[in-house]
């Protein structure tokens, strides 16, 4: 349930359809069928470790707000030993109304565009950052399938990171089975944050 066109520090109308996140567009990530529910590959673990290392280097923390990934992003982050030093916590706002009541996403935006929208992702990231008192907020929303949602095709994903330098939204188009799309969204979200950390290197 949720996702957006990439744009740094932009307002609701500033997203370009050609902008994509660090995971790129199209199939991206790993090959179809490489993931099963609850499985994380070495790439995810390595990315999560880089997130924590970058956060430790700057004395920062991260909190996550998840929709389509349903807790997988938080699980990838806490899988790294010592995660408690830099991971504040997470909110899995799977129901649309929780995005507004818990994370502060604009109700009018949700009513008009639904939960799968780049600005929804940005507001989720900003909301969880504020709610949990983190240096960075990281959010996921999109359609993992098996059916389209609110007129959005399967594989539509919007990711966002909010931090001291503003907010960045990425909208990779992902493919594969439901579990594959969800895991690829985790990978892309971790890449997005790594690229935003002062000590990180963007992968796109």
mmCIF file of C-alpha atoms in Angstrom:
data_model
loop_
_atom_site.group_PDB
_atom_site.id
_atom_site.type_symbol
_atom_site.label_atom_id
_atom_site.label_comp_id
_atom_site.label_asym_id
_atom_site.label_seq_id
_atom_site.Cartn_x
_atom_site.Cartn_y
_atom_site.Cartn_z
ATOM 1 C CA UNK A 1 0.000 0.000 0.000
ATOM 2 C CA UNK A 2 1.999 3.111 -0.907
ATOM 3 C CA UNK A 3 5.298 5.014 -3.118
ATOM 4 C CA UNK A 4 6.831 8.445 -5.550
ATOM 5 C CA UNK A 5 8.825 10.264 -8.226
ATOM 6 C CA UNK A 6 12.191 11.323 -6.969
ATOM 7 C CA UNK A 7 12.701 14.907 -5.901
ATOM 8 C CA UNK A 8 14.849 16.481 -3.255
ATOM 9 C CA UNK A 9 13.371 18.951 -0.786
ATOM 10 C CA UNK A 10 10.348 19.485 -2.994
ATOM 11 C CA UNK A 11 6.768 20.482 -2.513
ATOM 12 C CA UNK A 12 3.758 18.425 -3.537
ATOM 13 C CA UNK A 13 3.851 19.529 -7.169
ATOM 14 C CA UNK A 14 7.592 19.268 -7.791
ATOM 15 C CA UNK A 15 8.079 15.605 -8.519
ATOM 16 C CA UNK A 16 9.401 14.588 -11.930
ATOM 17 C CA UNK A 17 8.179 11.344 -13.390
ATOM 18 C CA UNK A 18 11.647 10.560 -14.729
ATOM 19 C CA UNK A 19 13.358 10.584 -11.345
ATOM 20 C CA UNK A 20 14.035 7.237 -9.785
ATOM 21 C CA UNK A 21 15.637 6.009 -6.612
ATOM 22 C CA UNK A 22 19.016 4.453 -6.096
ATOM 23 C CA UNK A 23 17.701 1.008 -6.945
ATOM 24 C CA UNK A 24 16.822 2.317 -10.393
ATOM 25 C CA UNK A 25 13.685 1.603 -12.334
ATOM 26 C CA UNK A 26 12.458 -1.510 -14.043
ATOM 27 C CA UNK A 27 13.297 -4.939 -12.662
ATOM 28 C CA UNK A 28 16.136 -3.683 -10.481
ATOM 29 C CA UNK A 29 17.648 -5.502 -7.529
ATOM 30 C CA UNK A 30 17.748 -9.264 -7.642
ATOM 31 C CA UNK A 31 16.277 -11.738 -10.058
ATOM 32 C CA UNK A 32 12.645 -12.807 -9.830
ATOM 33 C CA UNK A 33 11.971 -15.414 -7.220
ATOM 34 C CA UNK A 34 15.181 -14.800 -5.274
ATOM 35 C CA UNK A 35 13.320 -13.953 -2.085
ATOM 36 C CA UNK A 36 10.948 -15.828 0.145
ATOM 37 C CA UNK A 37 8.916 -14.306 2.966
ATOM 38 C CA UNK A 38 11.205 -13.319 5.821
ATOM 39 C CA UNK A 39 14.438 -13.875 3.847
ATOM 40 C CA UNK A 40 17.099 -11.185 3.652
ATOM 41 C CA UNK A 41 20.048 -11.446 1.300
ATOM 42 C CA UNK A 42 23.643 -10.402 1.981
ATOM 43 C CA UNK A 43 23.049 -7.168 0.070
ATOM 44 C CA UNK A 44 20.333 -6.075 2.498
ATOM 45 C CA UNK A 45 22.463 -6.952 5.507
ATOM 46 C CA UNK A 46 25.430 -5.102 4.036
ATOM 47 C CA UNK A 47 23.311 -2.039 3.274
ATOM 48 C CA UNK A 48 21.794 -2.055 6.749
ATOM 49 C CA UNK A 49 25.281 -2.317 8.263
ATOM 50 C CA UNK A 50 26.361 0.679 6.171
ATOM 51 C CA UNK A 51 23.348 2.624 7.422
ATOM 52 C CA UNK A 52 24.271 1.982 11.036
ATOM 53 C CA UNK A 53 27.949 2.748 10.433
ATOM 54 C CA UNK A 54 27.061 6.032 8.757
ATOM 55 C CA UNK A 55 24.678 6.975 11.539
ATOM 56 C CA UNK A 56 27.243 6.158 14.219
ATOM 57 C CA UNK A 57 29.808 8.305 12.411
ATOM 58 C CA UNK A 58 27.570 11.358 12.638
ATOM 59 C CA UNK A 59 25.909 10.514 15.938
ATOM 60 C CA UNK A 60 22.567 10.098 14.202
ATOM 61 C CA UNK A 61 19.544 7.822 14.440
ATOM 62 C CA UNK A 62 16.831 6.515 12.124
ATOM 63 C CA UNK A 63 13.141 5.679 12.465
ATOM 64 C CA UNK A 64 11.045 4.013 9.785
ATOM 65 C CA UNK A 65 7.426 4.232 8.635
ATOM 66 C CA UNK A 66 6.263 1.280 6.575
ATOM 67 C CA UNK A 67 3.252 0.406 4.521
ATOM 68 C CA UNK A 68 3.826 -2.139 1.740
ATOM 69 C CA UNK A 69 6.964 -3.542 3.417
ATOM 70 C CA UNK A 70 4.979 -4.277 6.577
ATOM 71 C CA UNK A 71 7.915 -4.365 9.002
ATOM 72 C CA UNK A 72 10.544 -5.867 6.695
ATOM 73 C CA UNK A 73 12.575 -2.658 6.622
ATOM 74 C CA UNK A 74 12.689 -2.461 10.411
ATOM 75 C CA UNK A 75 13.610 -6.151 10.566
ATOM 76 C CA UNK A 76 16.505 -5.622 8.148
ATOM 77 C CA UNK A 77 17.825 -2.778 10.279
ATOM 78 C CA UNK A 78 17.565 -4.587 13.605
ATOM 79 C CA UNK A 79 19.185 -7.688 12.125
ATOM 80 C CA UNK A 80 22.533 -5.886 12.401
ATOM 81 C CA UNK A 81 24.267 -6.354 15.781
ATOM 82 C CA UNK A 82 24.388 -3.131 17.753
ATOM 83 C CA UNK A 83 21.375 -1.671 15.947
ATOM 84 C CA UNK A 84 19.948 -0.303 19.191
ATOM 85 C CA UNK A 85 22.557 2.467 19.158
ATOM 86 C CA UNK A 86 21.133 4.046 16.003
ATOM 87 C CA UNK A 87 17.652 2.592 15.364
ATOM 88 C CA UNK A 88 14.887 4.452 17.195
ATOM 89 C CA UNK A 89 11.895 2.351 16.178
ATOM 90 C CA UNK A 90 9.215 1.966 13.553
ATOM 91 C CA UNK A 91 5.561 2.471 12.710
ATOM 92 C CA UNK A 92 3.812 0.007 10.403
ATOM 93 C CA UNK A 93 0.902 2.130 9.207
ATOM 94 C CA UNK A 94 -0.668 -0.393 6.861
ATOM 95 C CA UNK A 95 -4.190 1.041 7.114
ATOM 96 C CA UNK A 96 -4.637 4.303 5.213
ATOM 97 C CA UNK A 97 -6.230 6.146 8.127
ATOM 98 C CA UNK A 98 -3.226 5.420 10.342
ATOM 99 C CA UNK A 99 -0.998 7.311 7.963
ATOM 100 C CA UNK A 100 -2.984 10.403 8.903
ATOM 101 C CA UNK A 101 -3.774 9.788 12.572
ATOM 102 C CA UNK A 102 -0.367 8.429 13.603
ATOM 103 C CA UNK A 103 2.117 9.825 11.083
ATOM 104 C CA UNK A 104 0.427 13.119 10.282
ATOM 105 C CA UNK A 105 -0.070 12.587 6.555
ATOM 106 C CA UNK A 106 -2.510 15.147 5.170
ATOM 107 C CA UNK A 107 -6.028 13.700 5.116
ATOM 108 C CA UNK A 108 -6.962 15.697 2.025
ATOM 109 C CA UNK A 109 -3.969 14.294 0.161
ATOM 110 C CA UNK A 110 -4.993 10.753 1.076
ATOM 111 C CA UNK A 111 -8.602 11.420 0.078
ATOM 112 C CA UNK A 112 -7.628 12.725 -3.355
ATOM 113 C CA UNK A 113 -4.636 10.572 -4.267
ATOM 114 C CA UNK A 114 -4.836 7.584 -1.938
ATOM 115 C CA UNK A 115 -1.924 6.131 0.034
ATOM 116 C CA UNK A 116 0.237 5.328 -3.017
ATOM 117 C CA UNK A 117 1.709 8.717 -3.789
ATOM 118 C CA UNK A 118 5.166 10.336 -3.562
ATOM 119 C CA UNK A 119 4.048 13.112 -1.240
ATOM 120 C CA UNK A 120 2.432 10.542 1.057
ATOM 121 C CA UNK A 121 5.812 8.810 1.291
ATOM 122 C CA UNK A 122 7.530 12.098 2.074
ATOM 123 C CA UNK A 123 5.039 13.023 4.764
ATOM 124 C CA UNK A 124 5.331 9.542 6.280
ATOM 125 C CA UNK A 125 9.104 9.949 6.527
ATOM 126 C CA UNK A 126 8.803 13.411 8.015
ATOM 127 C CA UNK A 127 6.089 12.249 10.406
ATOM 128 C CA UNK A 128 7.966 9.257 11.798
ATOM 129 C CA UNK A 129 11.133 11.315 12.159
ATOM 130 C CA UNK A 130 9.262 13.790 14.328
ATOM 131 C CA UNK A 131 7.174 11.193 16.163
ATOM 132 C CA UNK A 132 10.111 9.040 17.233
ATOM 133 C CA UNK A 133 12.687 11.799 17.596
ATOM 134 C CA UNK A 134 15.142 10.497 15.006
ATOM 135 C CA UNK A 135 17.737 12.261 12.891
ATOM 136 C CA UNK A 136 16.335 10.557 9.797
ATOM 137 C CA UNK A 137 12.927 9.203 8.887
ATOM 138 C CA UNK A 138 12.639 6.515 6.207
ATOM 139 C CA UNK A 139 9.320 5.508 4.640
ATOM 140 C CA UNK A 140 7.879 2.988 2.198
ATOM 141 C CA UNK A 141 4.529 2.872 0.422
ATOM 142 C CA UNK A 142 3.371 1.130 -2.743
ATOM 143 C CA UNK A 143 1.546 -1.763 -4.346
ATOM 144 C CA UNK A 144 3.138 -5.186 -3.899
ATOM 145 C CA UNK A 145 0.234 -7.091 -5.422
ATOM 146 C CA UNK A 146 -1.184 -9.410 -6.348
ATOM 147 C CA UNK A 147 -3.810 -6.895 -7.563
ATOM 148 C CA UNK A 148 -3.579 -3.179 -8.476
ATOM 149 C CA UNK A 149 -4.662 -0.755 -5.763
ATOM 150 C CA UNK A 150 -6.451 2.576 -6.137
ATOM 151 C CA UNK A 151 -5.691 2.577 -9.842
ATOM 152 C CA UNK A 152 -1.974 2.020 -9.261
ATOM 153 C CA UNK A 153 -0.333 -0.983 -10.946
ATOM 154 C CA UNK A 154 1.555 -3.665 -9.071
ATOM 155 C CA UNK A 155 5.181 -2.630 -8.625
ATOM 156 C CA UNK A 156 4.424 1.049 -8.012
ATOM 157 C CA UNK A 157 6.606 2.007 -5.060
ATOM 158 C CA UNK A 158 7.380 5.303 -3.341
ATOM 159 C CA UNK A 159 10.200 5.647 -0.843
ATOM 160 C CA UNK A 160 11.279 8.704 1.133
ATOM 161 C CA UNK A 161 13.956 9.840 3.528
ATOM 162 C CA UNK A 162 13.653 12.946 5.685
ATOM 163 C CA UNK A 163 16.625 14.390 7.500
ATOM 164 C CA UNK A 164 18.475 17.544 8.506
ATOM 165 C CA UNK A 165 18.983 18.517 4.864
ATOM 166 C CA UNK A 166 15.349 18.117 3.874
ATOM 167 C CA UNK A 167 13.400 15.317 2.226
ATOM 168 C CA UNK A 168 14.057 13.111 -0.785
ATOM 169 C CA UNK A 169 11.530 10.890 -2.548
ATOM 170 C CA UNK A 170 12.306 8.020 -4.912
ATOM 171 C CA UNK A 171 9.882 6.036 -7.054
ATOM 172 C CA UNK A 172 11.477 2.911 -8.492
ATOM 173 C CA UNK A 173 9.240 0.672 -10.594
ATOM 174 C CA UNK A 174 9.707 -2.845 -9.256
ATOM 175 C CA UNK A 175 8.732 -6.196 -10.724
ATOM 176 C CA UNK A 176 8.329 -9.762 -9.579
ATOM 177 C CA UNK A 177 6.102 -11.636 -7.167
ATOM 178 C CA UNK A 178 4.638 -9.937 -4.094
ATOM 179 C CA UNK A 179 7.451 -11.067 -1.772
ATOM 180 C CA UNK A 180 10.093 -10.053 -4.296
ATOM 181 C CA UNK A 181 8.655 -6.548 -4.698
ATOM 182 C CA UNK A 182 8.520 -6.050 -0.941
ATOM 183 C CA UNK A 183 12.129 -7.161 -0.475
ATOM 184 C CA UNK A 184 13.312 -5.054 -3.393
ATOM 185 C CA UNK A 185 11.577 -2.074 -1.791
ATOM 186 C CA UNK A 186 13.573 -2.718 1.399
ATOM 187 C CA UNK A 187 16.812 -2.797 -0.588
ATOM 188 C CA UNK A 188 15.930 0.409 -2.437
ATOM 189 C CA UNK A 189 14.969 2.182 0.805
ATOM 190 C CA UNK A 190 18.265 1.237 2.446
ATOM 191 C CA UNK A 191 20.147 2.445 -0.632
ATOM 192 C CA UNK A 192 18.232 5.722 -0.513
ATOM 193 C CA UNK A 193 19.264 6.353 3.082
ATOM 194 C CA UNK A 194 22.888 5.277 2.537
ATOM 195 C CA UNK A 195 23.147 7.772 -0.292
ATOM 196 C CA UNK A 196 21.822 10.510 1.971
ATOM 197 C CA UNK A 197 24.214 9.981 4.879
ATOM 198 C CA UNK A 198 27.283 12.258 4.947
ATOM 199 C CA UNK A 199 29.571 9.223 4.981
ATOM 200 C CA UNK A 200 27.474 7.266 2.491
ATOM 201 C CA UNK A 201 27.908 6.865 -1.236
ATOM 202 C CA UNK A 202 24.869 6.928 -3.462
ATOM 203 C CA UNK A 203 24.495 3.802 -5.564
ATOM 204 C CA UNK A 204 22.825 5.506 -8.516
#
